[in-house]
Each structure stands twice: as structure tokens, then as C-alpha cells.
């Protein structure tokens, strides 16, 4: 398996030059991307030097090309569309702080990956770029919103790609594409200079990977705290913790929203539990610790209000209102709902998040990890219609609805999507870290991940559990890495 650190090792030993590496990547892109639609730009117009600019021992990923997600990961002078027709030709005036940190540790931005408009979907099919496709089966989606990034990594073009997660957008594609997907603790990754709160701390940048050592190196390199950032990670995150010989793991396979879970998802968790018990770890079965429906309602309230604020800011910049035909239907409906969300209901939604965070932290005082499926099903087919004509008719009439009626429309609009991915939103709302591990292949040959959550600042436990599976050859990585 050639992961990121293995490629960097080759660069440092001068087994190949950076120019030769980029040429190989470019050839893969030329061959694979017309079908995958993973990259939406591939920046190669800058002169490519024979050697990477930085190859330092203390920076284990330096010199590695690093695709940026076309959503929030902005590089000065590069397109910054957020997957929206509204910004089709917009270019960033400066780096995001995340991208600046990416470059600081020696990763080299190369290309931009497909993402749905404003990241609102768990699939990737923006009208601006068209659907990204899953390398395991081109008829299926790679997930979203980091679907393009997942397709890049799963196809073997590059072993690491920039991704972000506001409701599962790293872990869902990881589950669907057989990758490692870490969502770090709130406050660990760089934010700003444009968006400091990122969906009130629910959204965070990181990446998709294929090895635990790359995951750990990426996390160690990118983590940082800006003194003015509104969310600061607990000091415990910076402490070293010795690995635990015996982990105590709570497990639950029931859906947080009481919907159907596939037999494959249950089997993925069952297999993991059997393996972990054999390795001497303590397993306890629990009921889902929170009301998933109340949680997702609070998430939608935040989503709507944040969308209304975002579009208001865009309109101020444009000096005119944004027209309905400039946004995709989901974005427009969220906007119209967001205009109606009362300040009281918005604040109440954040109280729901805080209660959930405390509930989970209390759980993590008694257990080390919380195990569930990452997704309830394998990747849907691209042709799958996740909304009915009836729901689309209600979406079209959103202007005639009051706040409560609009929330009901939002819930129906996302219901079929949510049934596929009901597990991932919790960690975004609570700020706790979570990781999807590629431990299962379905009977139809599609990957399916399992998810572990830990207390805030305890990424070390997620790294430890990932290494347990990896060291015992329990990962089912994409064919290009086998």
C-alpha cells in the first residue's frame, strides 16, 4: 500500500522527483476523471519544479500533492464556487487559514474536488459540475459533501485529499468509498479568516486518508488554535495519553431516528464487536443515548438560519437580491425557511446541542468509545431520487408556509437522505471527534464503514482503535491500495 508517507519517503530518497510525481498524478487524472468527475479543476498552470519546495523530516507529509475541496478550502487566485452556479467564476482573494496551515506543513495544493452546493447534501451532484461517481461502482454516489475528495482517494489518484464535515461530510464518503474518515474535535482545526464559526462549530476541515499513520500525521500537522477563534479545544487534547490495554466500548446499532437499518450495517458492527471481544476489549450494548429526531430538528434550525445569514451576506456583496433560479432547490428552501426561524428557536436549538454534548461526555466518563454504523446503507445509486414529486411540490410552496410548517417541509425534504445517514450528525452537534473505519464489504461488493466516537480531545482513542483494526488487516481498502 502506497500511502502519503510512503510517497514522501520516495521523494526524500530521490526515487522520483516531484515533477515526476505530478506527471503520474496528472496521467491518472486524465485517465480516470472523465468518468469519476472527482476533480472540477486541476491546477497545473504553475511551473512544476523537479523537487518539492519543502522536504523536512519533522513534516512527514511535506511534498505531497493535496487536493482542496471546492467548498471553504480557499486558495488565493483559485476558483471558489462552493459548488454553486452563483459563484461560477468567483476567485478567492486570499487563502483560508486552513489552506495556509496545509501549505505550512509542506502539503502542496493540487486541484479542487467536486462538492454539492454549499455542502447541504450527503451525495455530490451539483448542477454546476454534475455528479461525482464512486470508484467501486460508477453507478453509485461516493457520498457527500466531500464526494469528489473521496473519489480522488478511492480511485488511487492520491492517498490523501482535503475534506470537511458539517454533518458527516467526511465520514459518509469514507463509509461509501472504503476510506478512513476522521472528524476532529471542535476547535482543533484552523478556521477563518472569512468564516470563524462554521455552522456554529458543527463544520470542520480535515481530510480523507487510507492509513492510520497518514491520519495521525495530518491531524498533528494541521491542528492549531487561533487566539481569536470562538471555539477552543480542551487543554486535554494536547496531552499525551498512553494506549489503553483494554478499551471499554459502548455499542448501538438502532437508528437514532427509528428507521430501518440494513442487515449489512448491522453485520459490520457485529463483526467488529466479535473481533474486539476476541482481542480482550469490553463491549456493552446500550440504547441510543439521545432523541435523534429532536437533534436533527435542531440541526435543521441551525442550517436554515445559517443559510439565511450566508445569503444575506452574499446579497450585500452583490448589491442585489439573489434570484431563486441562481440557487438549487434545496438551498432555496433552506433560505426561505431560515428567514422565518425566530431568534428564540435558534437559541433553543443550540441548547439542544449543549444538552447532547453533556449527555455524551457523561457517557464517555464510563466508556472509552461509542460504536455504531457510520451509515445505515451502502452508497445509493446516482439515479436514486431522494425526493418525491409530492415533496417537491411542498418545497415549491415554501413561501406560503409559516415557520413550523416550513420546518416540516425541510424535514420531509431531507428524510430519505437522512434514513441513509442518520448516525453522523451527532458528533458535529456535540463537537466530539468521530472516525469512520473501512471494515466491511457488502454482498454486492460495496464498502460500508463503522463509526467510533470519543470524548472531546480524545482523538488518541480513535487512533488507537483504528490501528487495532489496521494492524490485524481488518481494513477493506479500495482495490488500488490492496
Coordinates of C-alpha atoms in Angstrom, one line a residue:
X1 CA 0.0 0.0 0.0
X2 CA 1.4 3.4 -1.0
X3 CA 0.0 5.9 1.4
X4 CA 1.1 9.5 1.7
X5 CA 4.0 8.9 4.0
X6 CA 5.3 6.2 1.6
X7 CA 5.2 8.7 -1.3
X8 CA 7.0 11.3 0.7
X9 CA 9.6 8.7 1.6
X10 CA 10.2 8.1 -2.1
X11 CA 10.6 11.9 -2.6
X12 CA 13.1 12.2 0.2
X13 CA 15.2 9.2 -1.1
X14 CA 15.1 10.8 -4.6
X15 CA 13.5 7.6 -6.0
X16 CA 11.5 10.1 -8.2
X17 CA 11.2 13.9 -8.4
X18 CA 8.2 16.0 -7.5
X19 CA 7.8 16.8 -11.2
X20 CA 7.7 13.0 -12.0
X21 CA 5.1 12.6 -9.2
X22 CA 2.8 15.3 -10.5
X23 CA 3.2 13.9 -14.0
X24 CA 2.0 10.5 -12.8
X25 CA -0.9 12.1 -10.9
X26 CA -1.8 14.1 -14.0
X27 CA -1.9 11.0 -16.1
X28 CA -4.2 9.3 -13.6
X29 CA -6.5 12.3 -13.6
X30 CA -6.6 12.4 -17.4
X31 CA -7.5 8.7 -17.5
X32 CA -9.9 8.4 -14.6
X33 CA -11.5 11.8 -14.0
X34 CA -13.7 11.9 -17.2
X35 CA -15.7 9.1 -15.6
X36 CA -15.3 9.9 -11.9
X37 CA -15.9 13.7 -12.2
X38 CA -13.9 13.9 -8.9
X39 CA -11.8 16.9 -9.8
X40 CA -13.6 20.0 -11.0
X41 CA -10.3 21.9 -11.6
X42 CA -6.8 20.6 -11.8
X43 CA -4.3 23.4 -11.3
X44 CA -1.2 22.6 -13.2
X45 CA -0.6 26.0 -14.8
X46 CA 2.2 26.9 -12.3
X47 CA 5.7 25.7 -13.2
X48 CA 6.3 22.3 -11.6
X49 CA 9.8 22.1 -10.2
X50 CA 11.8 18.9 -10.1
X51 CA 11.9 18.9 -6.3
X52 CA 9.1 19.7 -3.9
X53 CA 9.6 23.0 -2.1
X54 CA 9.8 21.5 1.4
X55 CA 11.1 18.1 2.4
X56 CA 11.7 18.3 6.2
X57 CA 11.9 15.3 8.5
X58 CA 9.7 17.0 11.1
X59 CA 6.9 17.3 8.5
X60 CA 6.1 13.7 7.4
X61 CA 3.7 14.7 4.7
X62 CA 5.7 17.6 3.2
X63 CA 6.0 17.4 -0.6
X64 CA 2.7 15.5 -1.1
X65 CA 0.2 16.9 -3.6
X66 CA -3.1 17.7 -1.7
X67 CA -6.4 18.3 -3.5
X68 CA -8.6 21.0 -2.0
X69 CA -12.3 20.7 -1.6
X70 CA -14.3 23.2 -3.7
X71 CA -16.0 24.4 -0.5
X72 CA -14.4 26.6 2.1
X73 CA -10.8 25.4 1.4
X74 CA -9.9 28.6 -0.5
X75 CA -6.5 29.3 -2.1
X76 CA -5.7 32.8 -3.3
X77 CA -6.4 33.2 -7.0
X78 CA -8.1 29.8 -7.4
X79 CA -11.8 29.4 -8.1
X80 CA -14.1 29.5 -5.0
X81 CA -17.5 28.4 -6.2
X82 CA -18.8 26.4 -3.2
X83 CA -20.4 24.2 -5.8
X84 CA -22.9 26.9 -6.8
X85 CA -23.8 28.5 -10.1
X86 CA -24.0 31.7 -8.1
X87 CA -20.2 31.7 -7.8
X88 CA -19.3 30.1 -11.1
X89 CA -16.4 32.5 -11.9
X90 CA -15.6 33.7 -8.4
X91 CA -12.0 33.5 -7.3
X92 CA -10.6 33.8 -3.8
X93 CA -8.8 36.9 -2.8
X94 CA -6.8 35.1 -0.1
X95 CA -6.0 31.8 1.5
X96 CA -8.3 30.3 4.1
X97 CA -6.4 29.7 7.3
X98 CA -6.8 26.0 6.8
X99 CA -5.1 26.1 3.4
X100 CA -2.4 28.3 4.9
X101 CA -1.7 25.6 7.5
X102 CA -1.8 22.9 4.8
X103 CA 1.0 24.8 3.0
X104 CA 2.8 25.4 6.2
X105 CA 3.3 21.7 6.8
X106 CA 4.5 21.2 3.3
X107 CA 1.4 19.8 1.6
X108 CA 1.1 21.2 -1.9
X109 CA -2.4 22.2 -3.1
X110 CA -3.1 20.5 -6.5
X111 CA -6.6 20.6 -8.0
X112 CA -10.1 21.1 -6.5
X113 CA -12.6 18.4 -5.9
X114 CA -16.4 18.2 -6.5
X115 CA -18.9 19.2 -3.8
X116 CA -22.6 19.8 -3.7
X117 CA -23.9 23.4 -3.5
X118 CA -22.8 24.8 -0.1
X119 CA -22.4 21.2 1.2
X120 CA -26.0 20.6 2.0
X121 CA -26.2 17.0 0.7
X122 CA -24.8 13.6 1.7
X123 CA -24.3 13.0 -2.0
X124 CA -22.3 15.0 -4.6
X125 CA -24.3 16.1 -7.6
X126 CA -24.1 19.9 -8.0
X127 CA -25.9 21.4 -11.0
X128 CA -22.7 23.4 -11.7
X129 CA -20.5 20.3 -12.1
X130 CA -22.7 17.2 -12.3
X131 CA -22.4 14.1 -10.2
X132 CA -19.2 12.6 -8.8
X133 CA -19.1 8.8 -9.1
X134 CA -17.9 6.1 -6.8
X135 CA -14.8 4.3 -8.0
X136 CA -16.1 1.0 -6.5
X137 CA -19.1 1.2 -8.9
X138 CA -19.7 4.1 -11.2
X139 CA -23.4 3.7 -10.9
X140 CA -23.2 4.7 -7.2
X141 CA -22.5 8.0 -5.5
X142 CA -19.3 8.5 -3.5
X143 CA -21.4 10.4 -0.9
X144 CA -21.1 14.0 0.1
X145 CA -20.4 16.6 0.7
X146 CA -16.7 15.5 0.3
X147 CA -17.7 13.2 -2.6
X148 CA -15.1 14.5 -5.1
X149 CA -12.3 14.1 -2.5
X150 CA -13.4 10.6 -1.7
X151 CA -13.5 9.6 -5.4
X152 CA -9.9 11.0 -5.8
X153 CA -8.6 8.9 -2.9
X154 CA -10.6 5.7 -3.6
X155 CA -9.6 5.7 -7.2
X156 CA -5.9 5.7 -6.3
X157 CA -5.1 9.1 -7.8
X158 CA -3.8 10.4 -4.5
X159 CA -3.9 8.8 -1.0
X160 CA -5.0 12.0 0.9
X161 CA -7.4 14.8 -0.1
X162 CA -8.8 17.8 1.7
X163 CA -12.3 17.3 3.0
X164 CA -14.7 18.9 5.5
X165 CA -17.5 17.7 7.7
X166 CA -20.6 19.6 8.9
X167 CA -23.0 16.7 9.4
X168 CA -21.0 13.7 8.2
X169 CA -19.4 15.0 5.1
X170 CA -16.1 13.3 5.7
X171 CA -17.4 10.1 7.4
X172 CA -20.2 9.4 4.9
X173 CA -17.9 9.4 1.8
X174 CA -15.4 7.4 3.9
X175 CA -18.1 4.7 4.6
X176 CA -19.3 4.7 1.0
X177 CA -15.7 4.5 -0.5
X178 CA -13.8 2.3 1.9
X179 CA -11.6 5.1 3.4
X180 CA -10.6 6.4 6.8
X181 CA -12.6 9.5 7.7
X182 CA -11.8 11.4 10.8
X183 CA -13.9 14.4 12.0
X184 CA -11.7 16.0 14.6
X185 CA -12.9 17.7 17.9
X186 CA -14.4 21.1 17.6
X187 CA -11.7 23.8 17.9
X188 CA -8.7 21.7 16.7
X189 CA -8.5 22.8 13.1
X190 CA -7.8 26.2 11.6
X191 CA -10.8 28.5 10.9
X192 CA -11.1 31.9 9.3
X193 CA -10.5 34.5 8.1
X194 CA -13.9 34.6 6.5
X195 CA -15.9 32.1 8.5
X196 CA -15.0 31.7 12.1
X197 CA -17.9 29.8 13.5
X198 CA -18.6 27.3 10.7
X199 CA -22.3 26.4 11.3
X200 CA -21.8 27.3 15.0
X201 CA -18.9 24.9 15.3
X202 CA -20.6 22.0 13.6
X203 CA -18.4 22.2 10.5
X204 CA -14.7 21.4 10.5
X205 CA -12.0 20.9 7.8
X206 CA -9.7 17.9 7.7
X207 CA -9.1 15.2 5.1
X208 CA -9.8 11.6 3.8
X209 CA -7.0 9.0 4.1
X210 CA -6.1 5.4 3.6
X211 CA -3.8 4.7 6.6
X212 CA -3.8 5.5 10.3
X213 CA -0.3 6.9 10.2
X214 CA -1.3 9.4 7.5
X215 CA -4.4 10.3 9.5
X216 CA -2.3 10.9 12.7
X217 CA 0.3 12.9 10.8
X218 CA -2.3 15.0 9.1
X219 CA -4.0 15.7 12.4
X220 CA -0.8 16.5 14.2
X221 CA 0.3 18.9 11.4
X222 CA -3.0 20.7 10.9
X223 CA -4.2 21.2 14.5
X224 CA -3.8 24.7 15.7
X225 CA -5.7 27.3 17.7
X226 CA -6.1 30.9 16.6
X227 CA -6.2 33.2 19.7
X228 CA -9.4 34.8 18.4
X229 CA -11.2 31.6 17.3
X230 CA -14.6 31.4 19.0
X231 CA -14.2 27.7 19.8
X232 CA -11.1 26.5 21.7
X233 CA -10.4 22.8 22.2
X234 CA -10.0 21.5 25.8
X235 CA -6.4 21.5 27.0
X236 CA -6.7 17.7 27.4
X237 CA -6.5 17.4 23.6
X238 CA -2.8 18.5 23.7
X239 CA -1.9 16.0 26.4
X240 CA -0.2 12.6 25.6
X241 CA -2.2 9.6 26.7
X242 CA -0.7 6.1 26.9
X243 CA -2.6 3.5 24.9
X244 CA -5.2 1.5 26.9
X245 CA -4.7 -2.2 27.1
X246 CA -8.4 -2.8 27.4
X247 CA -10.9 -0.4 25.9
X248 CA -14.5 -0.2 27.1
X249 CA -16.8 0.3 24.2
X250 CA -20.5 1.1 24.1
X251 CA -22.3 -0.2 21.0
X252 CA -25.6 0.6 19.4
X253 CA -27.0 -0.3 16.0
X254 CA -30.5 1.1 16.3
X255 CA -31.3 4.1 14.2
X256 CA -31.3 7.4 16.1
X257 CA -34.4 8.4 14.1
X258 CA -36.1 4.9 14.5
X259 CA -35.9 4.0 10.8
X260 CA -34.7 0.8 9.1
X261 CA -31.1 -0.2 9.2
X262 CA -29.7 -2.5 6.6
X263 CA -28.6 -6.0 7.5
X264 CA -25.2 -5.2 6.1
X265 CA -24.8 -2.2 8.6
X266 CA -25.7 -4.4 11.5
X267 CA -23.4 -7.1 10.3
X268 CA -20.5 -4.7 10.0
X269 CA -20.9 -3.7 13.7
X270 CA -21.4 -7.3 14.8
X271 CA -18.2 -8.4 13.1
X272 CA -16.4 -5.5 14.7
X273 CA -17.8 -6.4 18.1
X274 CA -16.8 -10.1 17.8
X275 CA -13.2 -9.1 16.8
X276 CA -12.8 -6.6 19.6
X277 CA -14.2 -9.0 22.2
X278 CA -11.7 -11.6 21.0
X279 CA -9.0 -9.1 21.4
X280 CA -10.0 -8.6 25.1
X281 CA -11.9 -5.4 24.9
X282 CA -15.0 -4.8 27.0
X283 CA -18.3 -4.4 25.0
X284 CA -21.5 -3.1 26.4
X285 CA -24.7 -2.7 24.4
X286 CA -26.7 0.4 25.0
X287 CA -29.8 2.1 23.7
X288 CA -29.2 5.2 21.6
X289 CA -28.4 7.9 24.3
X290 CA -30.4 10.8 22.7
X291 CA -33.5 11.7 20.9
X292 CA -32.3 11.6 17.3
X293 CA -35.4 13.4 15.9
X294 CA -35.0 16.3 18.3
X295 CA -31.3 16.5 17.4
X296 CA -32.0 16.6 13.7
X297 CA -34.7 19.2 14.1
X298 CA -32.2 21.5 15.9
X299 CA -29.7 20.8 13.2
X300 CA -32.2 22.0 10.5
X301 CA -33.0 25.1 12.5
X302 CA -29.3 26.0 12.5
X303 CA -28.9 25.1 8.9
X304 CA -31.8 27.3 7.9
X305 CA -30.7 30.3 10.0
X306 CA -27.1 30.0 8.8
X307 CA -28.2 29.8 5.2
X308 CA -30.3 32.9 5.5
X309 CA -27.3 34.7 7.1
X310 CA -25.0 33.5 4.4
X311 CA -27.2 34.6 1.5
X312 CA -27.8 38.0 3.2
X313 CA -24.1 38.5 3.3
X314 CA -23.8 37.4 -0.4
X315 CA -26.6 39.9 -1.4
X316 CA -24.8 42.7 0.5
X317 CA -21.7 41.9 -1.6
X318 CA -23.5 41.7 -4.8
X319 CA -25.6 44.8 -4.1
X320 CA -28.8 43.0 -5.2
X321 CA -31.1 40.1 -4.1
X322 CA -30.2 36.6 -5.1
X323 CA -32.8 35.2 -7.5
X324 CA -34.4 31.8 -6.9
X325 CA -33.0 30.4 -10.2
X326 CA -29.5 31.2 -9.0
X327 CA -29.8 28.6 -6.2
X328 CA -30.6 24.9 -6.3
X329 CA -34.0 23.9 -4.8
X330 CA -32.6 22.6 -1.5
X331 CA -30.6 25.8 -0.9
X332 CA -33.6 28.0 -1.8
X333 CA -35.9 26.1 0.6
X334 CA -33.3 26.4 3.4
X335 CA -33.0 30.1 2.7
X336 CA -36.8 30.7 2.8
X337 CA -37.1 28.6 6.0
X338 CA -34.1 30.4 7.6
X339 CA -35.8 33.8 7.1
X340 CA -38.6 32.6 9.3
X341 CA -36.6 31.0 12.1
X342 CA -37.1 33.0 15.3
X343 CA -34.2 34.1 17.4
X344 CA -35.7 32.2 20.3
X345 CA -36.0 28.9 18.4
X346 CA -32.4 29.3 17.0
X347 CA -31.0 29.8 20.5
X348 CA -33.1 26.8 21.7
X349 CA -31.6 24.7 19.0
X350 CA -28.1 25.4 20.4
X351 CA -29.3 24.5 23.9
X352 CA -30.3 21.1 22.4
X353 CA -26.7 20.7 21.2
X354 CA -25.3 21.6 24.6
X355 CA -27.5 19.1 26.3
X356 CA -26.4 16.4 23.8
X357 CA -22.8 17.3 24.4
X358 CA -23.1 16.9 28.2
X359 CA -25.0 13.6 27.8
X360 CA -22.3 12.2 25.6
X361 CA -19.5 13.5 27.8
X362 CA -21.2 11.8 30.8
X363 CA -21.3 8.6 28.7
X364 CA -17.6 8.9 28.0
X365 CA -16.9 9.1 31.7
X366 CA -18.0 5.5 31.9
X367 CA -16.8 4.2 28.5
X368 CA -13.9 5.0 26.1
X369 CA -15.7 4.8 22.8
X370 CA -19.2 4.7 21.3
X371 CA -19.6 2.3 18.3
X372 CA -22.3 2.4 15.7
X373 CA -22.6 2.0 11.9
X374 CA -21.3 5.0 10.0
X375 CA -24.1 4.8 7.5
X376 CA -27.3 2.7 7.6
X377 CA -26.8 1.6 4.0
X378 CA -24.2 1.4 1.3
X379 CA -23.8 4.2 -1.3
X380 CA -27.1 4.9 -3.1
X381 CA -27.2 4.8 -6.9
X382 CA -26.7 8.1 -8.6
X383 CA -30.1 7.6 -10.2
X384 CA -31.9 7.3 -6.9
X385 CA -34.5 10.0 -6.4
X386 CA -34.3 11.1 -2.8
X387 CA -37.4 13.3 -3.1
X388 CA -40.8 12.6 -4.4
X389 CA -42.9 14.8 -6.6
X390 CA -45.2 15.4 -3.6
X391 CA -42.2 16.7 -1.5
X392 CA -41.0 18.9 -4.4
X393 CA -44.5 20.4 -4.6
X394 CA -44.3 21.3 -0.9
X395 CA -40.8 22.8 -1.5
X396 CA -42.2 24.9 -4.3
X397 CA -44.8 26.3 -1.9
X398 CA -42.3 27.1 0.9
X399 CA -43.1 30.9 0.7
X400 CA -46.7 30.2 1.8
X401 CA -45.6 28.3 5.0
X402 CA -45.1 29.7 8.4
X403 CA -42.0 28.8 10.5
X404 CA -43.3 25.5 11.9
X405 CA -44.8 24.4 8.5
X406 CA -41.5 25.3 6.8
X407 CA -39.6 23.1 9.3
X408 CA -41.9 20.2 8.4
X409 CA -41.1 20.8 4.7
X410 CA -37.4 20.8 5.5
X411 CA -37.7 17.5 7.4
X412 CA -39.6 15.9 4.5
X413 CA -37.1 17.3 2.0
X414 CA -34.2 15.5 3.8
X415 CA -36.0 12.5 5.1
X416 CA -34.9 9.9 2.5
X417 CA -31.3 11.1 2.7
X418 CA -31.3 11.1 6.5
X419 CA -32.5 7.5 6.5
X420 CA -29.3 6.5 4.7
X421 CA -27.1 8.5 7.1
X422 CA -28.7 9.0 10.5
X423 CA -25.6 8.5 12.7
X424 CA -23.1 11.1 11.7
X425 CA -24.7 14.4 12.7
X426 CA -24.4 13.8 16.5
X427 CA -20.6 14.4 16.6
X428 CA -21.0 17.6 14.7
X429 CA -23.5 19.0 17.2
X430 CA -21.6 17.9 20.3
X431 CA -18.2 18.8 19.0
X432 CA -16.8 15.4 19.8
X433 CA -14.4 13.6 17.5
X434 CA -15.6 10.6 15.4
X435 CA -14.0 8.3 12.9
X436 CA -15.3 6.0 10.1
X437 CA -13.2 2.9 9.6
X438 CA -13.4 0.8 6.4
X439 CA -14.1 -2.7 7.9
X440 CA -16.9 -4.2 5.8
X441 CA -17.7 -5.1 2.2
X442 CA -21.4 -5.8 1.3
X443 CA -22.5 -8.8 -0.6
X444 CA -22.8 -6.6 -3.7
X445 CA -19.2 -5.5 -3.3
X446 CA -19.6 -2.0 -1.9
X447 CA -17.8 -0.8 1.2
X448 CA -19.5 0.2 4.5
X449 CA -17.9 1.8 7.5
X450 CA -18.2 1.6 11.2
X451 CA -18.1 4.8 13.4
X452 CA -16.4 5.3 16.7
X453 CA -17.0 8.5 18.8
X454 CA -14.8 9.6 21.7
X455 CA -14.8 12.4 24.3
X456 CA -13.7 15.8 23.2
X457 CA -9.9 16.0 22.7
X458 CA -9.5 12.2 22.7
X459 CA -8.5 11.6 19.1
X460 CA -5.8 9.4 20.6
X461 CA -8.5 6.7 21.4
X462 CA -9.8 6.9 17.8
X463 CA -6.2 6.5 16.5
X464 CA -5.8 3.5 18.8
X465 CA -8.9 1.7 17.7
X466 CA -8.1 2.4 14.1
X467 CA -4.7 0.9 14.5
X468 CA -6.1 -2.2 16.2
X469 CA -8.2 -2.9 13.1
X470 CA -5.4 -1.9 10.7
X471 CA -2.7 -3.9 12.4
X472 CA -4.9 -7.0 12.2
X473 CA -5.6 -6.5 8.5
X474 CA -9.3 -5.7 9.1
X475 CA -9.5 -2.8 6.7
X476 CA -11.1 -3.3 3.3
X477 CA -9.4 -0.5 1.3
X478 CA -10.2 0.3 -2.3
X479 CA -8.6 -2.1 -4.9
X480 CA -5.9 0.4 -5.9
X481 CA -4.4 0.1 -2.4
X482 CA -4.7 -3.7 -1.9

